[in-house]
Amino acid sequence: MSQKNTQEYWDTVYKKVDTVLGPTLFVKKVSTYFSPPKHILDVCCGDGKDSLYFATLGYTVTATDISAVALFDNLQKNNLDIERIQSDVRELVLDANIYDVVYSCLGLHYFSWEETKKIFANLVQSLKLDGYICVRVKSIYDADYGKGEKQEGNLFISNRKQRYFFSKEEMEKLFFENNIEIICSEYVEDVLKRFDKTEYTANFVDIIGKKLMNNTLY
Ligand SMILES: C[S@@+](CC[C@H](N)C(=O)[O-])C[C@H]1O[C@@H](n2cnc3c(N)ncnc32)[C@H](O)[C@@H]1O
């Protein structure tokens, strides 16, 4: 999807949201691996439920998303001192070696494999040595896998949304190729709430790793 269509799509979604739902199970799992003080980049943060969770634990948080509504209306309402960057993650400009943690819950599965590789390399170069990168994406075992119009590989377009469904091996390859030591990598089933508060079960790849050396590929 183009940048303009993506932003319109998500702004429309977030205009309908009146409350920020509670933190995800993923952020709770991730926060057992490190402790404050640390600077966290929350990538594709949405209305910021996990950014808020990190901030209340005492982390410095920078939150980024393509949706201005999510960042400046919904997240803003919650009044915490969170830096916000509105950007398409494909165009995100980040300094090198500045974050202790790069975190993304359900934000990195909207792109082709080539785009994902570039986005990931950019995120990794912004991470300090020994920093953590934590990613949750939809898996090939998710109930929506195979629905809609098939593009390349495991990329499908359904309901105006493009989504890539990952195998654990693909994610691990991405980590390995970027010199990230894998600490935890698993398929996880989780019950989530939609914005209308109805529940659904989804299947994810959860992966957490540590940056071992600066990437020369980027
Ligand atoms: C399923 S939501 C996840 C939001 C949040 N991380 C959470 O767990 O609630 C996906 C988010 O990705 C953002 N997003 C989708 N495509 C994007 C892009 N190309 N650049 C930046 N953000 C994007 C959307 O605006 C949306 O907030």
Tab-separated table of N, CA and C in Angstrom, residues 41-167:
chain	number	residue	atom	x	y	z
A	41	LEU	N	12.585	2.418	21.707
A	41	LEU	CA	11.871	2.872	20.510
A	41	LEU	C	10.726	1.894	20.268
A	42	ASP	N	9.485	2.389	20.355
A	42	ASP	CA	8.304	1.550	20.094
A	42	ASP	C	7.867	1.803	18.649
A	43	VAL	N	8.109	0.813	17.798
A	43	VAL	CA	7.901	0.968	16.353
A	43	VAL	C	6.497	0.490	15.964
A	44	CYS	N	5.771	1.351	15.232
A	44	CYS	CA	4.364	1.080	14.882
A	44	CYS	C	3.571	0.908	16.179
A	45	CYS	N	3.670	1.924	17.013
A	45	CYS	CA	3.154	1.871	18.390
A	45	CYS	C	1.630	1.955	18.470
A	46	GLY	N	0.975	2.393	17.375
A	46	GLY	CA	-0.483	2.557	17.425
A	46	GLY	C	-0.862	3.607	18.447
A	47	ASP	N	-1.936	3.345	19.187
A	47	ASP	CA	-2.349	4.350	20.177
A	47	ASP	C	-1.524	4.246	21.456
A	48	GLY	N	-0.547	3.378	21.464
A	48	GLY	CA	0.515	3.469	22.458
A	48	GLY	C	0.304	2.734	23.771
A	49	LYS	N	-0.527	1.670	23.745
A	49	LYS	CA	-0.735	0.985	25.025
A	49	LYS	C	0.566	0.419	25.592
A	50	ASP	N	1.437	-0.077	24.720
A	50	ASP	CA	2.698	-0.624	25.214
A	50	ASP	C	3.718	0.478	25.515
A	51	SER	N	3.659	1.588	24.753
A	51	SER	CA	4.530	2.744	25.062
A	51	SER	C	4.197	3.251	26.461
A	52	LEU	N	2.923	3.348	26.751
A	52	LEU	CA	2.495	3.835	28.074
A	52	LEU	C	2.954	2.894	29.175
A	53	TYR	N	2.864	1.601	28.895
A	53	TYR	CA	3.299	0.602	29.882
A	53	TYR	C	4.786	0.770	30.189
A	54	PHE	N	5.602	0.877	29.129
A	54	PHE	CA	7.046	1.078	29.328
A	54	PHE	C	7.293	2.377	30.110
A	55	ALA	N	6.568	3.446	29.754
A	55	ALA	CA	6.785	4.742	30.413
A	55	ALA	C	6.436	4.658	31.901
A	56	THR	N	5.362	3.957	32.231
A	56	THR	CA	5.000	3.865	33.653
A	56	THR	C	6.004	3.003	34.432
A	57	LEU	N	6.731	2.129	33.727
A	57	LEU	CA	7.780	1.330	34.399
A	57	LEU	C	9.062	2.148	34.608
A	58	GLY	N	9.123	3.333	33.983
A	58	GLY	CA	10.288	4.201	34.194
A	58	GLY	C	11.233	4.294	33.011
A	59	TYR	N	10.842	3.734	31.862
A	59	TYR	CA	11.691	3.838	30.677
A	59	TYR	C	11.465	5.179	29.979
A	60	THR	N	12.488	5.631	29.250
A	60	THR	CA	12.334	6.757	28.330
A	60	THR	C	11.816	6.152	27.028
A	61	VAL	N	10.718	6.684	26.505
A	61	VAL	CA	10.094	6.053	25.335
A	61	VAL	C	9.981	7.024	24.171
A	62	THR	N	10.385	6.558	23.000
A	62	THR	CA	10.095	7.257	21.749
A	62	THR	C	9.145	6.353	20.983
A	63	ALA	N	8.003	6.922	20.584
A	63	ALA	CA	6.970	6.125	19.922
A	63	ALA	C	6.829	6.594	18.486
A	64	THR	N	6.747	5.649	17.563
A	64	THR	CA	6.610	6.046	16.163
A	64	THR	C	5.522	5.242	15.466
A	65	ASP	N	4.804	5.920	14.586
A	65	ASP	CA	3.714	5.286	13.835
A	65	ASP	C	3.397	6.172	12.637
A	66	ILE	N	2.719	5.588	11.656
A	66	ILE	CA	2.318	6.382	10.489
A	66	ILE	C	1.051	7.195	10.776
A	67	SER	N	0.273	6.765	11.766
A	67	SER	CA	-1.026	7.409	12.015
A	67	SER	C	-0.899	8.610	12.948
A	68	ALA	N	-1.221	9.792	12.424
A	68	ALA	CA	-1.195	11.010	13.240
A	68	ALA	C	-2.283	10.935	14.301
A	69	VAL	N	-3.416	10.317	13.965
A	69	VAL	CA	-4.525	10.215	14.926
A	69	VAL	C	-4.080	9.375	16.127
A	70	ALA	N	-3.443	8.230	15.840
A	70	ALA	CA	-2.986	7.363	16.932
A	70	ALA	C	-1.980	8.088	17.821
A	71	LEU	N	-1.036	8.774	17.189
A	71	LEU	CA	0.060	9.393	17.947
A	71	LEU	C	-0.359	10.656	18.683
A	72	PHE	N	-1.102	11.534	17.985
A	72	PHE	CA	-1.314	12.871	18.533
A	72	PHE	C	-2.703	13.069	19.136
A	73	ASP	N	-3.645	12.177	18.873
A	73	ASP	CA	-4.936	12.276	19.556
A	73	ASP	C	-4.987	11.233	20.668
A	74	ASN	N	-4.907	9.949	20.281
A	74	ASN	CA	-5.129	8.885	21.260
A	74	ASN	C	-4.014	8.793	22.310
A	75	LEU	N	-2.769	8.727	21.854
A	75	LEU	CA	-1.659	8.596	22.803
A	75	LEU	C	-1.485	9.872	23.621
A	76	GLN	N	-1.678	10.996	22.948
A	76	GLN	CA	-1.546	12.307	23.593
A	76	GLN	C	-2.469	12.453	24.814
A	77	LYS	N	-3.687	11.857	24.681
A	77	LYS	CA	-4.672	11.966	25.764
A	77	LYS	C	-4.118	11.434	27.081
A	78	ASN	N	-3.131	10.525	26.958
A	78	ASN	CA	-2.649	9.867	28.167
A	78	ASN	C	-1.497	10.582	28.851
A	79	ASN	N	-1.166	11.761	28.318
A	79	ASN	CA	-0.442	12.743	29.107
A	79	ASN	C	0.963	12.416	29.576
A	80	LEU	N	1.526	11.292	29.141
A	80	LEU	CA	2.876	10.994	29.617
A	80	LEU	C	3.888	11.602	28.656
A	81	ASP	N	5.077	11.801	29.168
A	81	ASP	CA	6.093	12.493	28.406
A	81	ASP	C	6.768	11.528	27.426
A	82	ILE	N	6.060	11.218	26.333
A	82	ILE	CA	6.588	10.269	25.345
A	82	ILE	C	6.896	11.026	24.057
A	83	GLU	N	8.133	10.898	23.584
A	83	GLU	CA	8.478	11.547	22.314
A	83	GLU	C	7.777	10.812	21.180
A	84	ARG	N	7.264	11.565	20.202
A	84	ARG	CA	6.510	10.930	19.117
A	84	ARG	C	7.126	11.283	17.760
A	85	ILE	N	7.252	10.289	16.909
A	85	ILE	CA	7.727	10.527	15.537
A	85	ILE	C	6.678	9.971	14.582
A	86	GLN	N	6.057	10.856	13.810
A	86	GLN	CA	5.100	10.353	12.819
A	86	GLN	C	5.844	10.089	11.512
A	87	SER	N	5.850	8.825	11.097
A	87	SER	CA	6.584	8.461	9.878
A	87	SER	C	6.118	7.100	9.374
A	88	ASP	N	6.231	6.933	8.076
A	88	ASP	CA	6.123	5.583	7.510
A	88	ASP	C	7.400	4.851	7.949
A	89	VAL	N	7.277	3.678	8.490
A	89	VAL	CA	8.470	2.973	8.998
A	89	VAL	C	9.464	2.685	7.862
A	90	ARG	N	8.970	2.663	6.611
A	90	ARG	CA	9.862	2.440	5.470
A	90	ARG	C	10.755	3.655	5.206
A	91	GLU	N	10.333	4.822	5.746
A	91	GLU	CA	11.089	6.069	5.521
A	91	GLU	C	11.701	6.604	6.815
A	92	LEU	N	11.600	5.862	7.876
A	92	LEU	CA	11.984	6.338	9.207
A	92	LEU	C	13.482	6.680	9.254
A	93	VAL	N	13.773	7.912	9.703
A	93	VAL	CA	15.174	8.336	9.801
A	93	VAL	C	15.599	8.208	11.265
A	94	LEU	N	16.609	7.381	11.511
A	94	LEU	CA	17.045	7.117	12.890
A	94	LEU	C	18.558	7.263	12.989
A	95	ASP	N	19.018	7.943	14.045
A	95	ASP	CA	20.457	8.007	14.280
A	95	ASP	C	20.979	6.610	14.636
A	96	ALA	N	22.290	6.449	14.472
A	96	ALA	CA	22.899	5.147	14.779
A	96	ALA	C	23.176	5.013	16.277
A	97	ASN	N	23.036	3.789	16.785
A	97	ASN	CA	23.453	3.437	18.162
A	97	ASN	C	22.850	4.319	19.243
A	98	ILE	N	21.539	4.553	19.192
A	98	ILE	CA	20.975	5.436	20.227
A	98	ILE	C	19.969	4.754	21.164
A	99	TYR	N	19.368	3.662	20.730
A	99	TYR	CA	18.347	3.039	21.589
A	99	TYR	C	18.919	1.815	22.319
A	100	ASP	N	18.433	1.609	23.535
A	100	ASP	CA	18.802	0.404	24.292
A	100	ASP	C	17.894	-0.758	23.898
A	101	VAL	N	16.666	-0.416	23.483
A	101	VAL	CA	15.688	-1.442	23.102
A	101	VAL	C	14.890	-0.939	21.896
A	102	VAL	N	14.760	-1.790	20.896
A	102	VAL	CA	13.821	-1.516	19.805
A	102	VAL	C	12.713	-2.558	19.926
A	103	TYR	N	11.479	-2.072	19.971
A	103	TYR	CA	10.329	-2.938	20.276
A	103	TYR	C	9.265	-2.742	19.205
A	104	SER	N	8.693	-3.826	18.729
A	104	SER	CA	7.559	-3.673	17.816
A	104	SER	C	6.564	-4.806	17.992
A	105	CYS	N	5.355	-4.451	18.365
A	105	CYS	CA	4.283	-5.439	18.526
A	105	CYS	C	3.309	-5.265	17.361
A	106	LEU	N	3.297	-6.219	16.472
A	106	LEU	CA	2.349	-6.255	15.334
A	106	LEU	C	2.499	-5.073	14.386
A	107	GLY	N	3.737	-4.616	14.226
A	107	GLY	CA	3.970	-3.495	13.319
A	107	GLY	C	4.808	-3.845	12.102
A	108	LEU	N	5.474	-5.001	12.128
A	108	LEU	CA	6.436	-5.275	11.050
A	108	LEU	C	5.957	-6.363	10.085
A	109	HIS	N	4.634	-6.608	10.071
A	109	HIS	CA	4.154	-7.678	9.175
A	109	HIS	C	3.268	-7.138	8.044
A	110	TYR	N	3.557	-5.915	7.609
A	110	TYR	CA	2.745	-5.309	6.536
A	110	TYR	C	3.517	-5.160	5.232
A	111	PHE	N	4.671	-5.762	5.131
A	111	PHE	CA	5.582	-5.409	4.044
A	111	PHE	C	6.085	-6.641	3.301
A	112	SER	N	6.590	-6.378	2.089
A	112	SER	CA	7.208	-7.473	1.324
A	112	SER	C	8.492	-7.899	2.053
A	113	TRP	N	9.022	-9.035	1.668
A	113	TRP	CA	10.241	-9.531	2.314
A	113	TRP	C	11.396	-8.538	2.122
A	114	GLU	N	11.520	-7.964	0.910
A	114	GLU	CA	12.600	-7.005	0.643
A	114	GLU	C	12.450	-5.756	1.517
A	115	GLU	N	11.209	-5.247	1.628
A	115	GLU	CA	10.969	-4.072	2.478
A	115	GLU	C	11.266	-4.403	3.944
A	116	THR	N	10.844	-5.583	4.370
A	116	THR	CA	11.065	-5.984	5.767
A	116	THR	C	12.558	-6.010	6.081
A	117	LYS	N	13.350	-6.522	5.150
A	117	LYS	CA	14.803	-6.605	5.380
A	117	LYS	C	15.407	-5.205	5.568
A	118	LYS	N	14.953	-4.236	4.726
A	118	LYS	CA	15.487	-2.868	4.841
A	118	LYS	C	15.038	-2.218	6.142
A	119	ILE	N	13.763	-2.380	6.482
A	119	ILE	CA	13.231	-1.790	7.726
A	119	ILE	C	14.012	-2.350	8.916
A	120	PHE	N	14.193	-3.660	8.912
A	120	PHE	CA	14.848	-4.316	10.041
A	120	PHE	C	16.292	-3.836	10.190
A	121	ALA	N	17.008	-3.740	9.066
A	121	ALA	CA	18.414	-3.291	9.118
A	121	ALA	C	18.490	-1.857	9.653
A	122	ASN	N	17.540	-1.021	9.273
A	122	ASN	CA	17.521	0.364	9.769
A	122	ASN	C	17.286	0.385	11.286
A	123	LEU	N	16.367	-0.445	11.757
A	123	LEU	CA	16.086	-0.495	13.205
A	123	LEU	C	17.322	-0.990	13.959
A	124	VAL	N	17.970	-1.997	13.412
A	124	VAL	CA	19.147	-2.574	14.092
A	124	VAL	C	20.280	-1.551	14.187
A	125	GLN	N	20.488	-0.752	13.116
A	125	GLN	CA	21.596	0.216	13.176
A	125	GLN	C	21.316	1.306	14.222
A	126	SER	N	20.055	1.505	14.589
A	126	SER	CA	19.728	2.529	15.596
A	126	SER	C	19.918	1.998	17.029
A	127	LEU	N	20.167	0.692	17.121
A	127	LEU	CA	20.282	0.024	18.425
A	127	LEU	C	21.739	0.052	18.904
A	128	LYS	N	21.914	0.320	20.213
A	128	LYS	CA	23.276	0.266	20.782
A	128	LYS	C	23.776	-1.176	20.812
A	129	LEU	N	25.084	-1.344	20.901
A	129	LEU	CA	25.621	-2.692	21.104
A	129	LEU	C	25.082	-3.248	22.411
A	130	ASP	N	24.765	-4.514	22.428
A	130	ASP	CA	24.152	-5.185	23.584
A	130	ASP	C	22.701	-4.763	23.808
A	131	GLY	N	22.169	-3.945	22.882
A	131	GLY	CA	20.758	-3.565	22.982
A	131	GLY	C	19.858	-4.720	22.567
A	132	TYR	N	18.584	-4.617	22.958
A	132	TYR	CA	17.622	-5.684	22.679
A	132	TYR	C	16.686	-5.278	21.539
A	133	ILE	N	16.354	-6.254	20.710
A	133	ILE	CA	15.298	-6.023	19.722
A	133	ILE	C	14.210	-7.087	19.925
A	134	CYS	N	12.981	-6.617	20.028
A	134	CYS	CA	11.864	-7.486	20.416
A	134	CYS	C	10.737	-7.309	19.406
A	135	VAL	N	10.347	-8.398	18.768
A	135	VAL	CA	9.373	-8.292	17.679
A	135	VAL	C	8.281	-9.353	17.820
A	136	ARG	N	7.034	-8.913	17.680
A	136	ARG	CA	5.914	-9.851	17.553
A	136	ARG	C	5.258	-9.602	16.206
A	137	VAL	N	5.117	-10.678	15.404
A	137	VAL	CA	4.451	-10.576	14.097
A	137	VAL	C	3.480	-11.752	13.947
A	138	LYS	N	2.527	-11.612	13.038
A	138	LYS	CA	1.612	-12.719	12.730
A	138	LYS	C	2.399	-13.887	12.139
A	139	SER	N	1.976	-15.111	12.485
A	139	SER	CA	2.703	-16.285	12.006
A	139	SER	C	1.931	-17.013	10.914
A	140	ILE	N	2.619	-17.970	10.299
A	140	ILE	CA	1.982	-18.800	9.267
A	140	ILE	C	0.896	-19.701	9.869
A	141	TYR	N	0.812	-19.786	11.196
A	141	TYR	CA	-0.236	-20.597	11.836
A	141	TYR	C	-1.441	-19.755	12.260
A	142	ASP	N	-1.417	-18.463	11.918
A	142	ASP	CA	-2.541	-17.604	12.255
A	142	ASP	C	-3.766	-17.980	11.408
A	143	ALA	N	-4.962	-17.804	11.994
A	143	ALA	CA	-6.210	-18.177	11.306
A	143	ALA	C	-6.409	-17.388	10.008
A	144	ASP	N	-5.799	-16.215	9.898
A	144	ASP	CA	-5.967	-15.397	8.684
A	144	ASP	C	-4.982	-15.772	7.576
A	145	TYR	N	-4.058	-16.682	7.891
A	145	TYR	CA	-3.064	-17.058	6.871
A	145	TYR	C	-3.776	-17.671	5.656
A	146	GLY	N	-3.420	-17.192	4.476
A	146	GLY	CA	-3.996	-17.760	3.250
A	146	GLY	C	-5.249	-17.049	2.792
A	147	LYS	N	-5.790	-16.150	3.619
A	147	LYS	CA	-7.003	-15.428	3.215
A	147	LYS	C	-6.640	-14.276	2.282
A	148	GLY	N	-7.510	-14.001	1.307
A	148	GLY	CA	-7.300	-12.863	0.415
A	148	GLY	C	-6.443	-13.225	-0.790
A	149	GLU	N	-5.873	-12.198	-1.372
A	149	GLU	CA	-5.142	-12.363	-2.622
A	149	GLU	C	-3.661	-12.594	-2.331
A	150	LYS	N	-3.151	-13.731	-2.797
A	150	LYS	CA	-1.743	-14.057	-2.503
A	150	LYS	C	-0.794	-13.208	-3.358
A	151	GLN	N	0.207	-12.628	-2.703
A	151	GLN	CA	1.260	-11.909	-3.417
A	151	GLN	C	2.491	-12.809	-3.393
A	152	GLU	N	3.675	-12.256	-3.270
A	152	GLU	CA	4.887	-13.081	-3.162
A	152	GLU	C	4.917	-13.824	-1.828
A	153	GLY	N	5.530	-14.986	-1.804
A	153	GLY	CA	5.765	-15.721	-0.555
A	153	GLY	C	4.540	-15.811	0.334
A	154	ASN	N	4.688	-15.385	1.569
A	154	ASN	CA	3.583	-15.457	2.534
A	154	ASN	C	2.893	-14.110	2.731
A	155	LEU	N	2.888	-13.314	1.667
A	155	LEU	CA	2.265	-11.984	1.706
A	155	LEU	C	0.875	-12.063	1.056
A	156	PHE	N	-0.140	-11.571	1.772
A	156	PHE	CA	-1.519	-11.626	1.274
A	156	PHE	C	-2.178	-10.246	1.411
A	157	ILE	N	-3.073	-9.914	0.478
A	157	ILE	CA	-3.866	-8.689	0.623
A	157	ILE	C	-5.307	-9.101	0.883
A	158	SER	N	-5.831	-8.609	2.008
A	158	SER	CA	-7.208	-8.937	2.383
A	158	SER	C	-7.811	-7.719	3.077
A	159	ASN	N	-9.057	-7.379	2.760
A	159	ASN	CA	-9.727	-6.206	3.359
A	159	ASN	C	-8.867	-4.946	3.299
A	160	ARG	N	-8.329	-4.635	2.144
A	160	ARG	CA	-7.513	-3.431	1.911
A	160	ARG	C	-6.193	-3.431	2.681
A	161	LYS	N	-5.885	-4.577	3.330
A	161	LYS	CA	-4.668	-4.602	4.147
A	161	LYS	C	-3.721	-5.677	3.625
A	162	GLN	N	-2.434	-5.290	3.470
A	162	GLN	CA	-1.421	-6.262	3.070
A	162	GLN	C	-0.748	-6.791	4.331
A	163	ARG	N	-0.613	-8.125	4.431
A	163	ARG	CA	0.064	-8.668	5.615
A	163	ARG	C	0.970	-9.830	5.246
A	164	TYR	N	2.134	-9.858	5.885
A	164	TYR	CA	3.100	-10.946	5.696
A	164	TYR	C	2.994	-11.870	6.917
A	165	PHE	N	2.866	-13.170	6.670
A	165	PHE	CA	2.768	-14.132	7.771
A	165	PHE	C	4.106	-14.866	7.870
A	166	PHE	N	4.755	-14.756	9.021
A	166	PHE	CA	6.135	-15.239	9.178
A	166	PHE	C	6.210	-16.652	9.738
A	167	SER	N	7.224	-17.390	9.279
A	167	SER	CA	7.615	-18.602	9.998
A	167	SER	C	8.694	-18.166	10.990
